[in-house]
Amino acid sequence: MSTPSRFKKDKEIIAEYESQVKEIRAQLVEQQKCLEQQTEMRVQLLQDLQDFFRKKAEIETEYSRNLEKLAERFMAKTRSTKDHQQYKKDQNLLSPVNCWYLLLNQVRRESKDHATLSDIYLNNVIMRFMQISEDSTRMFKKSKEIAFQLHEDLMKVLNELYTVMKTYHMYHAESISAESKLKEAEKQEEKQIGRSGDPVFHIRLEERHQRRSSVKKIEKMKEKRQAKYSENKLKSIKARNEYLLTLEATNASVFKYYIHDLSDLIDCCDLGYHASLNRALRTYLSAEYNLETSRHEGLDIIENAVDNLEPRSDKQRFMEMYPAAFCPPMKFEFQSHMGDEVCQVSAQQPVQAELMLRYQQLQSRLATLKIENEEVKKTTEATLQTIQDMVTIEDYDVSECFQHSRSTESVKSTVSETYLSKPSIAKRRANQQETEQFYFMKLREYLEGSNLITKLQAKHDLLQRTLGEGHRAEYMTTRPPNVPPKPQKHRKSRPRSQYNAKLFNGDLETFVKDSGQVIPLIVESCIRFINLYGLQHQGIFRVSGSQVEVNDIKNSFERGENPLADDQSNHDINSVAGVLKLYFRGLENPLFPKERFNDLISCIIFHSTAMRT
Amino acid sequence: MSTPSRFKKDKEIIAEYESQVKEIRAQLVEQQKCLEQQTEMRVQLLQDLQDFFRKKAEIETEYSRNLEKLAERFMAKTRSTKDHQQYKKDQNLLSPVNCWYLLLNQVRRESKDHATLSDIYLNNVIMRFMQISEDSTRMFKKSKEIAFQLHEDLMKVLNELYTVMKTYHMYHAESISAESKLKEAEKQEEKQIGRSGDPVFHIRLEERHQRRSSVKKIEKMKEKRQAKYSENKLKSIKARNEYLLTLEATNASVFKYYIHDLSDLIDCCDLGYHASLNRALRTYLSAEYNLETSRHEGLDIIENAVDNLEPRSDKQRFMEMYPAAFCPPMKFEFQSHMGDEVCQVSAQQPVQAELMLRYQQLQSRLATLKIENEEVKKTTEATLQTIQDMVTIEDYDVSECFQHSRSTESVKSTVSETYLSKPSIAKRRANQQETEQFYFMKLREYLEGSNLITKLQAKHDLLQRTLGEGHRAEYMTTRPPNVPPKPQKHRKSRPRSQYNAKLFNGDLETFVKDSGQVIPLIVESCIRFINLYGLQHQGIFRVSGSQVEVNDIKNSFERGENPLADDQSNHDINSVAGVLKLYFRGLENPLFPKERFNDLISCIIFHSTAMRT
């Protein structure tokens, strides 16, 4: 009946169960260990964060102190100097001094901000981490208590399973044994009946009687065993049912623990951890972002002051600061001698002719001088522009130094290359000084000429006044009243449309090809206008016109119109000159090719030097 | 003839002239002094700027080094720990560890950036200031040369004026003397003629002859003197004319010098100064702005990591890290005993009634338990929400610490007040821990209850399966097929319009008064819906529904509609529960007044503790 190779023995089943329970138990221990380890790691991380911020606070404090010392040192120095007193009296600082003060202010601001940063680290961020650490430990303890209860519950369930399984085994074993006993009784009964089936007459009466009581006995026993079997069978069924129900409950409980409760336990450990960490780190971020904003505000103030670095207003302030030195002196008055009552140039008969002659000589001399000096002036101004371009070159962007590439050392190496290799600077500076040299030479020449002109012009004008008003108008006004009518050919020569090629900031050759204008209308028109009204105008091409008007004229030309075609045009001559300058300045390829510029300049220098010797 | 009181004497005129020239000469010297002083101040300013940036470079270098050391120290520490190895293996870091690494990265980035800043100060900004200083000195020298020439020219002009004035004086004096001599001769002649008018016969012939020759002599002298006078008169006129012309020229020259040349001289000194200073300061600004940008980028990366501080994914990673501990064990299998072939609950006649009874008992027990446990769960979740609200309070903005008021000390004082005064923190933390205490108590209660429910439910379900499929549906689905038709009274009860009073995030009392609904439609409708479909739903009020659906339902209610009126409504029960929670959470004045919350909580704690003992 028993086939031991097919059925597991009780012992095996128990061993299997026990090993399964042991495994679960080990897992439960392991889980607690993991949670504990996680908490330890958290506490360690929070300790590291505290140490980190404590140390960083120290660094920030030191940085702040150093910056403060720096600012104080220069503030004190500035306060002590005479210049400072002088400047402080004046509310309007010179623009470079203003920048300097703002620089010092910025350092003070940075100092304060880094002190604040340090303070926030120490009194806020670190405290938060400390509290999170406490909280984590407490949460772990509490969740450990809960875990302990859950484990106990689980163990209870597993024990119950063990008990009902054992009960089932026992009742089933009993049921099997009762069944086998019943079967044995049935067999005996069969044997008895079989024996009584033998011819009955051969048996003695006593024997028959004996046999009958034995059959009865067997029947009784069988009945008893039948009852016993039924009872045990029912018990076994109930035990099996109980076992199956408990098995189901156990599996559900185990499942619940592993799928839900474990997750809840971890959640308990985590309770508030991420959110509090979030807040602590956000406090740090808030401090850093605010530091940045404050720093940025300060830099913007400095940038604004740098934008206002302005030689013109500084010159004004400088001259106002020393009125005694820069105030023009009294005019020299005519000192009549010994009651001489004539105080004007007399042009009576004997001297009139001579004065006339002299006047004419002056006039022609002046005309020549002016033309010559105008040339010198143009060269001077062009050279000045070159210098201006040199000193306003935008070479101050250092953003490439702050590129963070992956490799650690790359930043350092780029920096060294950044501020233009030494030879390049030296060359640039040599070039600049050469241009300067030339500029000063030309300026001197120009000033000499203009001084002479001033003198002669004064005499010329006085003579003119003396001799009559005849020839004056041509030289004093920019708009002679008797301008000849200009040809109207350019007017509305093109419809209101844009050119295909770019006019401003474009390429001249492309434009000429595209528009079919051999000389661009803008050049022709501006030069005609300046030729008509501007040649005697003081400061033409030097004084800048109205930006608004310049833009108007420019836009008009870009639409293909000719805004200067009007005869009685009311454009400011300086604006027209400005448009022409703007046009040439903007050309993609300058009229004098860049690669030839230095050659041309050195050519002039050579030529001028040769002329001098 | 001479009225010395009316006319200035020659000496006076010369003295006046000389004092005027002396004054001009003094002014010229003073002007040079001013320009020299200005240049000296510039050189001094540039020297200060160099010193300033050299010192600041030192500070930045030190700061950079300290930051680097700080980062290295913690990096090294982190690298050495076991945890690190563990985490590094895993590409997916736990989110707090990720934040920590990014913090260290940020410090390294700052370290590098400040080193770069220092480098730019030393190799670029300072060099520029040095060059500007050189340039300023050179420009001053050159403009001094020009000034020297201009002054010489001016002196020449003034000397010329002196000369022509003297000439005029001389010729005028000569002219006066010639005139007076002429007048004397005329007087003599008159006398002679007067004498010859005397009776001529009284005079002797010799005498007459003598007299005639004397008249001739006088006449001749008069003629001579007349010629002399005319000559001197003309000379005097010419000299005066020359004086007047030279005077005009001198005044024009002086005017030109003071008004134009002086300005040009100052411009020469200034040449390139402002522009170069501008570039140097812009280099500084560019470096600072770039530092700021880099810093900001780093902070943004950290902020992003802080946003991603996420307990859920961390839990996932944590459990994946220890699969042996967290992997659910094998199911316990039914171990049949000694070849028992039945492996299901048997519900044959003898035990069927008993099982049926047991099933019914389980069913009613479960119903009670579930209702009780649901209550516990609600409390638990409400408490958890309170804790969540406590730990996610947005108390991390520290911007007010960075307000720069005028007074120097104000910053420090605000900082100390910033991070919440100690008593307030202590109170908040005590409050939080009390809530925690209550939460864990309730959680434990809930877990106990749910564990029991799980066990009983498993048995119940198994019995149900065994006994037939009859009663199941009601307990397993959230949408019973045989829902009684609901009253349609709410449907389209209001037109598509908004309420006057705010529904969500409003005040309940105001809304009730305004809308005339004794119970807001939203509350009634949601509760009816949940009552119908949700009471047996696993995770109702815990699991969050679809945000989209929640918003849809919410908006519908806000329009005055009743989106839950539909009989066969296809809304997710969790979303409906979400809407109800959202509504209550948003109320301006919570259902349980804030000021009573702690009392209510402590009331429950007291009550629960009392129950336990």
Short mmCIF file of N, CA, C and O in Angstrom, two decimals, chain A residues 440 443-452 454-455, chain B residues 24 28 31-32 35 142-158 253-254 256-266 268:
data_model
loop_
_atom_site.label_atom_id
_atom_site.label_comp_id
_atom_site.label_asym_id
_atom_site.label_seq_id
_atom_site.Cartn_x
_atom_site.Cartn_y
_atom_site.Cartn_z
N PHE A 440 50.31 112.48 -34.25
CA PHE A 440 50.79 113.69 -33.57
C PHE A 440 51.55 114.59 -34.53
O PHE A 440 51.44 115.82 -34.48
N LEU A 443 48.93 116.24 -36.52
CA LEU A 443 48.15 117.17 -35.70
C LEU A 443 48.94 118.47 -35.52
O LEU A 443 48.38 119.56 -35.64
N ARG A 444 50.20 118.32 -35.26
CA ARG A 444 51.07 119.48 -35.08
C ARG A 444 51.05 120.34 -36.34
O ARG A 444 50.90 121.55 -36.29
N GLU A 445 51.19 119.67 -37.47
CA GLU A 445 51.17 120.35 -38.77
C GLU A 445 49.85 121.09 -38.93
O GLU A 445 49.81 122.26 -39.33
N TYR A 446 48.80 120.39 -38.60
CA TYR A 446 47.47 120.99 -38.75
C TYR A 446 47.32 122.20 -37.83
O TYR A 446 46.79 123.23 -38.25
N LEU A 447 47.78 122.06 -36.59
CA LEU A 447 47.62 123.17 -35.64
C LEU A 447 48.44 124.37 -36.10
O LEU A 447 47.94 125.51 -36.07
N GLU A 448 49.64 124.14 -36.54
CA GLU A 448 50.46 125.23 -37.10
C GLU A 448 49.70 125.95 -38.19
O GLU A 448 49.56 127.18 -38.17
N GLY A 449 49.21 125.16 -39.13
CA GLY A 449 48.46 125.74 -40.25
C GLY A 449 47.26 126.50 -39.78
O GLY A 449 47.02 127.65 -40.20
N SER A 450 46.51 125.90 -38.87
CA SER A 450 45.27 126.55 -38.46
C SER A 450 45.55 127.80 -37.64
O SER A 450 44.79 128.76 -37.70
N ASN A 451 46.66 127.78 -36.90
CA ASN A 451 47.02 129.00 -36.18
C ASN A 451 47.31 130.14 -37.15
O ASN A 451 46.85 131.27 -36.96
N LEU A 452 48.06 129.81 -38.19
CA LEU A 452 48.36 130.82 -39.20
C LEU A 452 47.08 131.31 -39.84
O LEU A 452 46.85 132.52 -39.98
N THR A 454 44.13 131.30 -38.62
CA THR A 454 43.36 132.11 -37.68
C THR A 454 43.85 133.56 -37.70
O THR A 454 43.05 134.50 -37.78
N LYS A 455 45.16 133.67 -37.64
CA LYS A 455 45.74 135.02 -37.63
C LYS A 455 45.39 135.78 -38.91
O LYS A 455 44.88 136.91 -38.86
N ILE B 24 48.58 135.55 -18.73
CA ILE B 24 48.39 134.47 -19.70
C ILE B 24 49.50 133.43 -19.55
O ILE B 24 49.24 132.22 -19.51
N LEU B 28 49.17 129.52 -18.77
CA LEU B 28 49.71 128.44 -19.59
C LEU B 28 50.47 127.43 -18.71
O LEU B 28 50.33 126.22 -18.87
N GLN B 31 48.00 125.48 -16.73
CA GLN B 31 47.34 124.46 -17.55
C GLN B 31 48.21 123.21 -17.67
O GLN B 31 47.72 122.08 -17.52
N GLN B 32 49.48 123.44 -17.92
CA GLN B 32 50.39 122.29 -18.04
C GLN B 32 50.41 121.50 -16.73
O GLN B 32 50.41 120.28 -16.73
N LEU B 35 47.29 119.45 -16.39
CA LEU B 35 47.33 118.25 -17.23
C LEU B 35 48.29 117.22 -16.63
O LEU B 35 48.02 116.03 -16.63
N LYS B 142 53.58 113.65 -25.34
CA LYS B 142 53.39 114.13 -26.71
C LYS B 142 52.56 115.40 -26.72
O LYS B 142 52.85 116.34 -27.45
N SER B 143 51.51 115.39 -25.92
CA SER B 143 50.66 116.58 -25.92
C SER B 143 51.41 117.75 -25.29
O SER B 143 51.17 118.90 -25.63
N LYS B 144 52.35 117.45 -24.41
CA LYS B 144 53.17 118.50 -23.81
C LYS B 144 54.03 119.16 -24.89
O LYS B 144 54.17 120.39 -24.93
N GLU B 145 54.58 118.33 -25.76
CA GLU B 145 55.37 118.88 -26.87
C GLU B 145 54.54 119.82 -27.72
O GLU B 145 54.97 120.91 -28.08
N ILE B 146 53.34 119.35 -28.02
CA ILE B 146 52.46 120.18 -28.84
C ILE B 146 52.10 121.45 -28.09
O ILE B 146 52.11 122.56 -28.66
N ALA B 147 51.82 121.30 -26.80
CA ALA B 147 51.47 122.47 -25.99
C ALA B 147 52.62 123.46 -26.00
O ALA B 147 52.40 124.68 -26.15
N PHE B 148 53.83 122.96 -25.91
CA PHE B 148 55.00 123.81 -25.91
C PHE B 148 55.04 124.65 -27.18
O PHE B 148 55.24 125.87 -27.14
N GLN B 149 54.80 123.96 -28.30
CA GLN B 149 54.82 124.70 -29.56
C GLN B 149 53.71 125.73 -29.62
O GLN B 149 53.92 126.88 -30.04
N LEU B 150 52.52 125.32 -29.15
CA LEU B 150 51.39 126.27 -29.18
C LEU B 150 51.70 127.48 -28.31
O LEU B 150 51.39 128.62 -28.70
N HIS B 151 52.29 127.21 -27.16
CA HIS B 151 52.63 128.33 -26.28
C HIS B 151 53.65 129.25 -26.93
O HIS B 151 53.52 130.47 -26.88
N GLU B 152 54.64 128.65 -27.56
CA GLU B 152 55.64 129.46 -28.26
C GLU B 152 55.00 130.34 -29.32
O GLU B 152 55.27 131.54 -29.41
N ASP B 153 54.10 129.70 -30.11
CA ASP B 153 53.40 130.45 -31.15
C ASP B 153 52.64 131.62 -30.54
O ASP B 153 52.67 132.75 -31.06
N LEU B 154 51.96 131.29 -29.43
CA LEU B 154 51.15 132.33 -28.78
C LEU B 154 52.05 133.47 -28.31
O LEU B 154 51.72 134.66 -28.49
N MET B 155 53.18 133.14 -27.75
CA MET B 155 54.10 134.16 -27.24
C MET B 155 54.63 135.01 -28.40
O MET B 155 54.77 136.23 -28.28
N LYS B 156 54.90 134.34 -29.50
CA LYS B 156 55.35 135.08 -30.69
C LYS B 156 54.30 136.11 -31.07
O LYS B 156 54.60 137.27 -31.34
N VAL B 157 53.04 135.66 -31.08
CA VAL B 157 51.95 136.56 -31.45
C VAL B 157 51.90 137.75 -30.48
O VAL B 157 51.76 138.91 -30.91
N LEU B 158 52.05 137.44 -29.19
CA LEU B 158 51.96 138.51 -28.19
C LEU B 158 53.15 139.47 -28.34
O LEU B 158 52.99 140.69 -28.22
N SER B 253 43.90 134.64 -32.13
CA SER B 253 44.80 133.53 -31.77
C SER B 253 44.58 133.10 -30.33
O SER B 253 44.52 131.91 -30.02
N VAL B 254 44.48 134.10 -29.44
CA VAL B 254 44.27 133.77 -28.03
C VAL B 254 42.94 133.04 -27.87
O VAL B 254 42.85 132.01 -27.20
N LYS B 256 41.36 131.35 -30.13
CA LYS B 256 41.49 130.00 -30.70
C LYS B 256 42.19 129.07 -29.71
O LYS B 256 41.76 127.94 -29.49
N TYR B 257 43.26 129.57 -29.12
CA TYR B 257 44.00 128.72 -28.19
C TYR B 257 43.10 128.28 -27.03
O TYR B 257 43.01 127.10 -26.70
N TYR B 258 42.43 129.23 -26.41
CA TYR B 258 41.65 128.89 -25.22
C TYR B 258 40.40 128.07 -25.54
O TYR B 258 39.98 127.23 -24.75
N ILE B 259 39.81 128.38 -26.67
CA ILE B 259 38.55 127.70 -26.97
C ILE B 259 38.77 126.39 -27.71
O ILE B 259 38.13 125.38 -27.41
N HIS B 260 39.68 126.36 -28.66
CA HIS B 260 39.84 125.14 -29.44
C HIS B 260 41.08 124.34 -29.08
O HIS B 260 41.01 123.15 -28.80
N ASP B 261 42.24 125.03 -29.07
CA ASP B 261 43.49 124.28 -28.95
C ASP B 261 43.62 123.61 -27.58
O ASP B 261 44.08 122.47 -27.48
N LEU B 262 43.21 124.35 -26.55
CA LEU B 262 43.28 123.75 -25.21
C LEU B 262 42.47 122.46 -25.16
O LEU B 262 42.91 121.45 -24.63
N SER B 263 41.26 122.53 -25.72
CA SER B 263 40.39 121.35 -25.76
C SER B 263 41.07 120.22 -26.54
O SER B 263 41.06 119.06 -26.13
N ASP B 264 41.71 120.59 -27.66
CA ASP B 264 42.42 119.58 -28.45
C ASP B 264 43.57 118.98 -27.65
O ASP B 264 43.83 117.76 -27.73
N LEU B 265 44.24 119.85 -26.87
CA LEU B 265 45.35 119.37 -26.05
C LEU B 265 44.87 118.33 -25.04
O LEU B 265 45.48 117.27 -24.85
N ILE B 266 43.75 118.67 -24.37
CA ILE B 266 43.19 117.72 -23.39
C ILE B 266 42.79 116.43 -24.11
O ILE B 266 43.02 115.33 -23.60
N CYS B 268 44.18 115.20 -26.64
CA CYS B 268 45.43 114.45 -26.90
C CYS B 268 45.82 113.64 -25.68
O CYS B 268 46.19 112.47 -25.79
#
